XYZ file of C-alpha atoms in Angstrom:
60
model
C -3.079 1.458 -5.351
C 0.239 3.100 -7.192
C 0.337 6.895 -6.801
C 2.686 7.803 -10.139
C 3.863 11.695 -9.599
C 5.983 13.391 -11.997
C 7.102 16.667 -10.796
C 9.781 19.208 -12.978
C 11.692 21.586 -10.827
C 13.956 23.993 -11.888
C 16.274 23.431 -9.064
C 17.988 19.727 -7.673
C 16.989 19.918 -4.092
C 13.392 20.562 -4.887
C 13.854 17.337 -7.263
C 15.456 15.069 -4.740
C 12.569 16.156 -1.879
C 9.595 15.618 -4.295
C 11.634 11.972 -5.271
C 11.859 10.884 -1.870
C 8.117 12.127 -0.792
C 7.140 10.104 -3.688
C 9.378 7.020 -2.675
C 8.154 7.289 0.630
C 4.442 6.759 -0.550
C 5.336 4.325 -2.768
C 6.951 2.153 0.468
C 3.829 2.721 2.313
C 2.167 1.389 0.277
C 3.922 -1.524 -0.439
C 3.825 -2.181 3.471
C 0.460 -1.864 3.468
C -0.427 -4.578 0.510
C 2.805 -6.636 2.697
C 0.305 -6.233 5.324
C -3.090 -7.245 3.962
C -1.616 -10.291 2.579
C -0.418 -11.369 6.072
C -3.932 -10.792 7.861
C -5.274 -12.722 4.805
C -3.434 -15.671 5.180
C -3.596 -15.987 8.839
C -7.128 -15.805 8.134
C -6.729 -18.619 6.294
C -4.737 -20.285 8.838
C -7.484 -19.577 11.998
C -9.913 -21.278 9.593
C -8.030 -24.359 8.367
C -7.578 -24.400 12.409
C -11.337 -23.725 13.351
C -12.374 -26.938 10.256
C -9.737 -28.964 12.064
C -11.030 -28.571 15.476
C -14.543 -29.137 14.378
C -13.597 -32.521 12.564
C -11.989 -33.916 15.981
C -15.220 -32.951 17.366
C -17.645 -34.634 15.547
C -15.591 -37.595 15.264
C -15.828 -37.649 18.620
């Protein structure tokens, strides 16, 4: 989810505070997605694992 915030100021350091609160947000939530793709694929990985370990079983 992008946040887009556009925010006029009549003076610079207001401008430069809002732009990094807004960069800030927008690093989060890259972090976040960085984040939800990891868990996903090791996920993925515990269940190739988990298929794996039941093969070797039943051939067994």
């Amino acid at each position: 989810m992008m946040i887009f915030c556009f925010v006029l100021f009549e003076n610079s350091t207001y401008m430069q505070t809002s732009y990094r609160i807004i960069n800030t947000i927008i690093e989060q939530e890259k972090e976040k997605e960085k984040e939800k793709e990891k868990e996903k694929e090791q996920k993925e990985k515990k269940k190739k694992k988990k298929k794996k370990k039941k093969k070797k079983g039943t051939l067994i």
